[in-house]
XYZ file of C-alpha atoms in Angstrom:
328
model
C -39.086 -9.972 -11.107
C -39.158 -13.349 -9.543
C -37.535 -12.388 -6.440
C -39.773 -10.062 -5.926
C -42.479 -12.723 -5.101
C -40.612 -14.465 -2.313
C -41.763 -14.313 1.652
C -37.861 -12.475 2.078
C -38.632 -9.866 0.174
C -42.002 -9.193 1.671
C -39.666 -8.767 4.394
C -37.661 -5.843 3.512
C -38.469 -2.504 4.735
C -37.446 -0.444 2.107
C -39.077 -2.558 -1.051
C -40.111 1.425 -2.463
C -36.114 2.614 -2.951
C -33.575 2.288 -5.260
C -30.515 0.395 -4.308
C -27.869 2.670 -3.560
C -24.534 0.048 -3.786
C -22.649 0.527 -6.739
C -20.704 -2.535 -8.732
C -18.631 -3.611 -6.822
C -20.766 -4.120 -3.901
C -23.605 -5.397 -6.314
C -20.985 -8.509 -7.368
C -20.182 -9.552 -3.900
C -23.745 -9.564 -3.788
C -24.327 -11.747 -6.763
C -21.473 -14.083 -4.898
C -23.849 -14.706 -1.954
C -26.771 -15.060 -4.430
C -24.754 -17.469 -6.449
C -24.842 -19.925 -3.593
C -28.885 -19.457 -2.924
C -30.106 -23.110 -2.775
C -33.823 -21.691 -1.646
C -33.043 -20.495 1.551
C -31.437 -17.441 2.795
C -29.545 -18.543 5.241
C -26.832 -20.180 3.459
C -26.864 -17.214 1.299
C -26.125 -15.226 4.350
C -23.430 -17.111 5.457
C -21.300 -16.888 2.149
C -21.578 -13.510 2.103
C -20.290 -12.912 5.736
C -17.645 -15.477 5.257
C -16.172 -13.296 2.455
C -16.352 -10.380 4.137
C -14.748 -11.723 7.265
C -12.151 -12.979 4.525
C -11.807 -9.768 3.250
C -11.441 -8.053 7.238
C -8.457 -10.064 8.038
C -6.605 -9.238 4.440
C -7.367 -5.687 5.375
C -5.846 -6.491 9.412
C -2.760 -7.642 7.245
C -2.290 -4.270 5.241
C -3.032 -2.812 8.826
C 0.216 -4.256 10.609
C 2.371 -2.599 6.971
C 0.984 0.712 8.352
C 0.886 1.155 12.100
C 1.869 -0.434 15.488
C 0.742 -3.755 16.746
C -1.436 -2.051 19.355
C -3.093 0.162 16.714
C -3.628 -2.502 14.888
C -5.176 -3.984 18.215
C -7.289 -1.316 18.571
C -8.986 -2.240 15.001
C -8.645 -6.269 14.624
C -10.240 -6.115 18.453
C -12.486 -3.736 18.035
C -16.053 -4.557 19.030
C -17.823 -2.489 16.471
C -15.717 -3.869 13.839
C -16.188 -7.208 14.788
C -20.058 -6.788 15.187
C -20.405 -5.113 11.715
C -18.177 -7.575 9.932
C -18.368 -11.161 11.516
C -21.340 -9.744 13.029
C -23.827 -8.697 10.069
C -21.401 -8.621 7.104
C -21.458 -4.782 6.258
C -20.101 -3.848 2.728
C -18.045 -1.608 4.866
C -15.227 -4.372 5.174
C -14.062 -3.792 1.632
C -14.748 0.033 2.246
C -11.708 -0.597 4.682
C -9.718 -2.240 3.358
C -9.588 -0.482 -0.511
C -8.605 2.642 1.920
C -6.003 1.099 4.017
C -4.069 0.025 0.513
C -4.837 3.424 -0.938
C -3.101 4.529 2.109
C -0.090 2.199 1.348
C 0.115 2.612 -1.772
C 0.640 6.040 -1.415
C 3.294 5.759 1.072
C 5.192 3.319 -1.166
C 4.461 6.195 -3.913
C 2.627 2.834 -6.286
C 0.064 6.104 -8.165
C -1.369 3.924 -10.184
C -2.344 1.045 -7.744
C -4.212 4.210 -5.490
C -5.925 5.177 -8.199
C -7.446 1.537 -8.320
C -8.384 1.239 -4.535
C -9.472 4.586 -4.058
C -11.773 3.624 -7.512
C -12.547 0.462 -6.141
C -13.898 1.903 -2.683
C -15.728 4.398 -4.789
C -17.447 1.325 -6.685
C -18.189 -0.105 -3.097
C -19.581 3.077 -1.459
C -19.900 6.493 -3.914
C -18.466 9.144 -1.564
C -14.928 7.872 -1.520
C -15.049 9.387 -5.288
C -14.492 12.815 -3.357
C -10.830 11.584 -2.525
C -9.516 11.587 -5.892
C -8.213 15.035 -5.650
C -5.983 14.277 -3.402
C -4.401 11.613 -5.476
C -4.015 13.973 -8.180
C -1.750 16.257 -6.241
C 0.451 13.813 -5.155
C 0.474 11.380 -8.287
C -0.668 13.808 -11.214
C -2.992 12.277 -13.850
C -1.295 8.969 -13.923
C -3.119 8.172 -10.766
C -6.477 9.128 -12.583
C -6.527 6.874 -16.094
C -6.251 3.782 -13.589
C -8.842 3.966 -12.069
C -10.664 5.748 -14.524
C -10.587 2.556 -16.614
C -11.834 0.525 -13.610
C -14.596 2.417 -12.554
C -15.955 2.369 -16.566
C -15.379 -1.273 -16.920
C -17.488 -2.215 -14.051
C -19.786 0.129 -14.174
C -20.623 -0.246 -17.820
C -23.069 -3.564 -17.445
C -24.741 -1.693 -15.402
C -25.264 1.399 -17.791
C -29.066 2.484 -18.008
C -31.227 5.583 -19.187
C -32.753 4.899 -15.312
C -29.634 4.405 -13.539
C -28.432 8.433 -12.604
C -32.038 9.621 -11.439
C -32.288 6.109 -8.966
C -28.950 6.870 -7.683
C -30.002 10.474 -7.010
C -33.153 9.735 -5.695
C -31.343 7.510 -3.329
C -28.868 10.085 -2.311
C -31.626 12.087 -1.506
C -33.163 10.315 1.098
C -30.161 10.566 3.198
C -30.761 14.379 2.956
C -34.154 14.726 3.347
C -35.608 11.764 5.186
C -33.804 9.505 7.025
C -31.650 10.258 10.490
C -29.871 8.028 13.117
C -27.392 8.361 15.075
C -26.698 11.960 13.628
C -25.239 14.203 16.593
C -24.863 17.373 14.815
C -27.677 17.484 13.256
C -29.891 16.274 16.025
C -28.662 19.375 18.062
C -29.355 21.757 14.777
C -32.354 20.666 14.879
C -33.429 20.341 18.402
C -32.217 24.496 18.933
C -33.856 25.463 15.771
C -37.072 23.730 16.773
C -36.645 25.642 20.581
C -36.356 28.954 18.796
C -38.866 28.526 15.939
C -41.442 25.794 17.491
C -41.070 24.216 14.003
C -39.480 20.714 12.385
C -36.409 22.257 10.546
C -35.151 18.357 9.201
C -35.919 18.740 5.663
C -34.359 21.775 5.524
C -31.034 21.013 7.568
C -30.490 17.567 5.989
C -30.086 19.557 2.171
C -28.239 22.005 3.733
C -25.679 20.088 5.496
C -25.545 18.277 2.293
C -24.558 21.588 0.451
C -22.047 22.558 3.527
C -20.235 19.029 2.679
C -20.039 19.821 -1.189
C -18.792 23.492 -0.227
C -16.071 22.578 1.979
C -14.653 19.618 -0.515
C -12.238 22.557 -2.274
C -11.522 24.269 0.889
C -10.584 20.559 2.220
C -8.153 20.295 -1.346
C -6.689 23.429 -1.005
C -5.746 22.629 2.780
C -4.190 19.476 1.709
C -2.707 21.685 -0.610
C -1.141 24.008 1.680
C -0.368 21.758 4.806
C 1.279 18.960 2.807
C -1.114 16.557 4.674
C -0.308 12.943 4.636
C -2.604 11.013 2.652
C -4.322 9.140 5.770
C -5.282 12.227 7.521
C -6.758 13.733 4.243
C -8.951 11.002 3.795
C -10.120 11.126 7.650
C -10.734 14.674 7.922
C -12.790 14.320 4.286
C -14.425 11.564 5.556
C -15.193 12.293 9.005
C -16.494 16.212 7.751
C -19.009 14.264 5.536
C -19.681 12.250 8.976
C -20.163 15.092 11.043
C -22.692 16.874 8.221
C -24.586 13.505 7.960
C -28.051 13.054 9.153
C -27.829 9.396 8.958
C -24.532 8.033 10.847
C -25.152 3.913 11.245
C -22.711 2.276 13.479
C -21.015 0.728 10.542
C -20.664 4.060 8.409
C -17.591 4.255 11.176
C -15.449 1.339 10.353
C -13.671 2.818 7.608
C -12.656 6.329 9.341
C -11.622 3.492 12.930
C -9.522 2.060 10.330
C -7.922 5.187 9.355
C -7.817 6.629 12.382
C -5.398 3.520 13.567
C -3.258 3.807 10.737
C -1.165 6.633 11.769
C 1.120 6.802 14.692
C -1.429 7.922 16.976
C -4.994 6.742 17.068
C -7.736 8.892 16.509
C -9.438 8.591 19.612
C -12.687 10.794 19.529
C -13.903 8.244 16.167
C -12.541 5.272 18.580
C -15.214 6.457 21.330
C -18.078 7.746 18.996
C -17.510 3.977 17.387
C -17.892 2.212 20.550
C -20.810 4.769 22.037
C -22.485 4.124 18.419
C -23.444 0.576 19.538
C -25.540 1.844 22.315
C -27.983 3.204 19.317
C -28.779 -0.566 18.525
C -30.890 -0.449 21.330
C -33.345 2.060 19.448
C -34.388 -1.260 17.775
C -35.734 -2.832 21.374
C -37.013 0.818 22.394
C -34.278 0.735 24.936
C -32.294 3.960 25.773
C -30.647 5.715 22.183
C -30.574 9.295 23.369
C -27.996 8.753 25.704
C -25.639 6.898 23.090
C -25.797 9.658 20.532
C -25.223 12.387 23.232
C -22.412 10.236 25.117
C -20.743 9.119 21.900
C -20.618 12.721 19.730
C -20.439 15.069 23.556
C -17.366 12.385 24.281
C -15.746 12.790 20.955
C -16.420 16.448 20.861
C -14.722 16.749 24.177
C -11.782 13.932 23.619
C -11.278 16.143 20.260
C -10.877 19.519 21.781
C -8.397 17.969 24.449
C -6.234 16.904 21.999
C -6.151 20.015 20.369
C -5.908 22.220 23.239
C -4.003 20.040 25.609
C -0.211 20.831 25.099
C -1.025 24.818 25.479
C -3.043 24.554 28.262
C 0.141 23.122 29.580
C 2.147 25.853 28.951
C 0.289 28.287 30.494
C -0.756 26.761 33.461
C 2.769 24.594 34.294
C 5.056 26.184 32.277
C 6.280 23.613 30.660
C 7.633 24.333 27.539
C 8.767 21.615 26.374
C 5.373 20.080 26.032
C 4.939 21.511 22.685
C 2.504 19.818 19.767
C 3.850 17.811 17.943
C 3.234 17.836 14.372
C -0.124 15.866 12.532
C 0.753 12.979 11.029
């Protein structure tokens, strides 16, 4: 292809794999390419303009949702400002398809859920996995929907080709590439203290499985809790997270934005978010251990506070009226 012969692309550092984005991300690209008049830049510049277009609509579903200061915490978020205005990371739409999944399913609109959580699918594949969840609530009237949308877009796009590149993308997030990736750097790093040998291409597949395993055990808790939409999608999202070998500073913005939209923030993501800009550094060979290790430890620790706080206040002060109250 022509494009394929231009200085830019000489530039890329990945010119040997598949693109991974799915339709909908592939025709916000075409907007940007749409305005190429030989030079990149201008390109560039459309595309981040949308996106920052597309961050404030989601700010706006944001204040239906939540308090003004959680909705502080995400329109003044550094992280979310560096990945949108900053570098103009598909992840914008990611966030804001979720936040009006989220509201839709609060105003109990099934079929307009089915479409965002489709939509977010067709912008990123792993919000796909949250479908369950709208067919407990909503039945199979919140399938069809988006059903429809995901075949419609996806259908120009239809090729012999197209399942093994997607695949063969998915894998290297498995099996090759890591950042960022707290969990499975200490996996790794004990495995390689008791063995003496590089365990990566094994842990990467396996985490991979653990995620795919614990996608009906996260259903049937929904199931059984009565979770609130929001929280199902964090705890979905942030377990794929957690099992991830590759966590880039924007993977976060969507579970931020989630974790703002409830009455309480979810402050362990908040820190790992902020901690997860430290890793840029990596790119100046400046310090990146101490990011990874700062943000997951923090979270880790912030998370287990949270959880343990109020009964660790009963015992030791008595007080029992400090009792937990319940998830939203």
């Amino acid at each position: 292809m022509s494009y394929q012969d231009t200085s830019l692309y000489e530039s890329l550092n990945s010119q040997e794999y598949y693109s991974i984005y799915p339709p909908l991300s592939q025709l916000f690209f075409a907007l940007g390419g749409l305005a190429h008049d030989g030079h990149w830049a201008t390109s560039y510049y459309v595309l981040k303009t949308l996106f920052v277009g597309v961050e404030c609509i989601g700010v706006v579903v944001l204040t239906r949702l939540t308090s003004t200061r959680n909705v502080l915490l995400y329109a003044w978020n550094p992280l979310v400002l560096i990945e949108t205005a900053g570098q103009g990371h598909t992840e914008a739409l990611l966030a804001l398809l979720l936040l009006t999944a989220v509201w839709a399913v609060r105003r109990r609109y099934g079929a307009c859920a089915s479409l965002a959580i489709a939509g977010a699918g067709l912008v990123k594949i792993y919000p796909f996995a949250l479908g369950p969840f709208l067919l407990r609530r909503f039945g199979w009237r919140a399938v069809w929907p988006g059903a429809l949308l995901v075949a419609g877009l996806s259908l120009p796009y239809a090729a012999p080709y197209a399942v093994p590149h997607i695949k063969a993308s998915v894998d290297l997030f498995a099996k090759l590439f890591e950042f960022n990736a707290g969990p499975y750097y200490a996996v790794k790093h004990v495995l390689w203290l008791w063995t003496g040998a590089d365990w990566s291409k094994t842990i990467g597949p396996l985490f991979r499985g653990l995620f795919l395993a614990s996608l009906p055990v996260l259903y049937g808790l929904d199931s059984w809790y009565k979770w609130s939409f929001r929280r199902a999608c964090l705890v979905l999202i942030g377990t794929l997270f957690v099992l991830s070998t590759t966590v880039h500073p924007w993977y976060l913005v969507p579970v931020i934005a989630l974790g703002v939209a409830g009455p309480r923030p979810s402050w362990p993501w908040l820190w790992l978010g902020l901690c997860s800009i430290g890793t840029y550094l990596f790119y100046v060979d400046g310090p990146y251990w101490v990011w990874i290790w700062t943000g997951w430890g923090g979270a880790t620790v912030i998370a287990l506070f949270r959880l343990y706080a109020p009964g660790l206040r009963r015992y030791v002060l008595g007080d029992y009226r400090a009792e937990p109250s319940a998830a939203e």
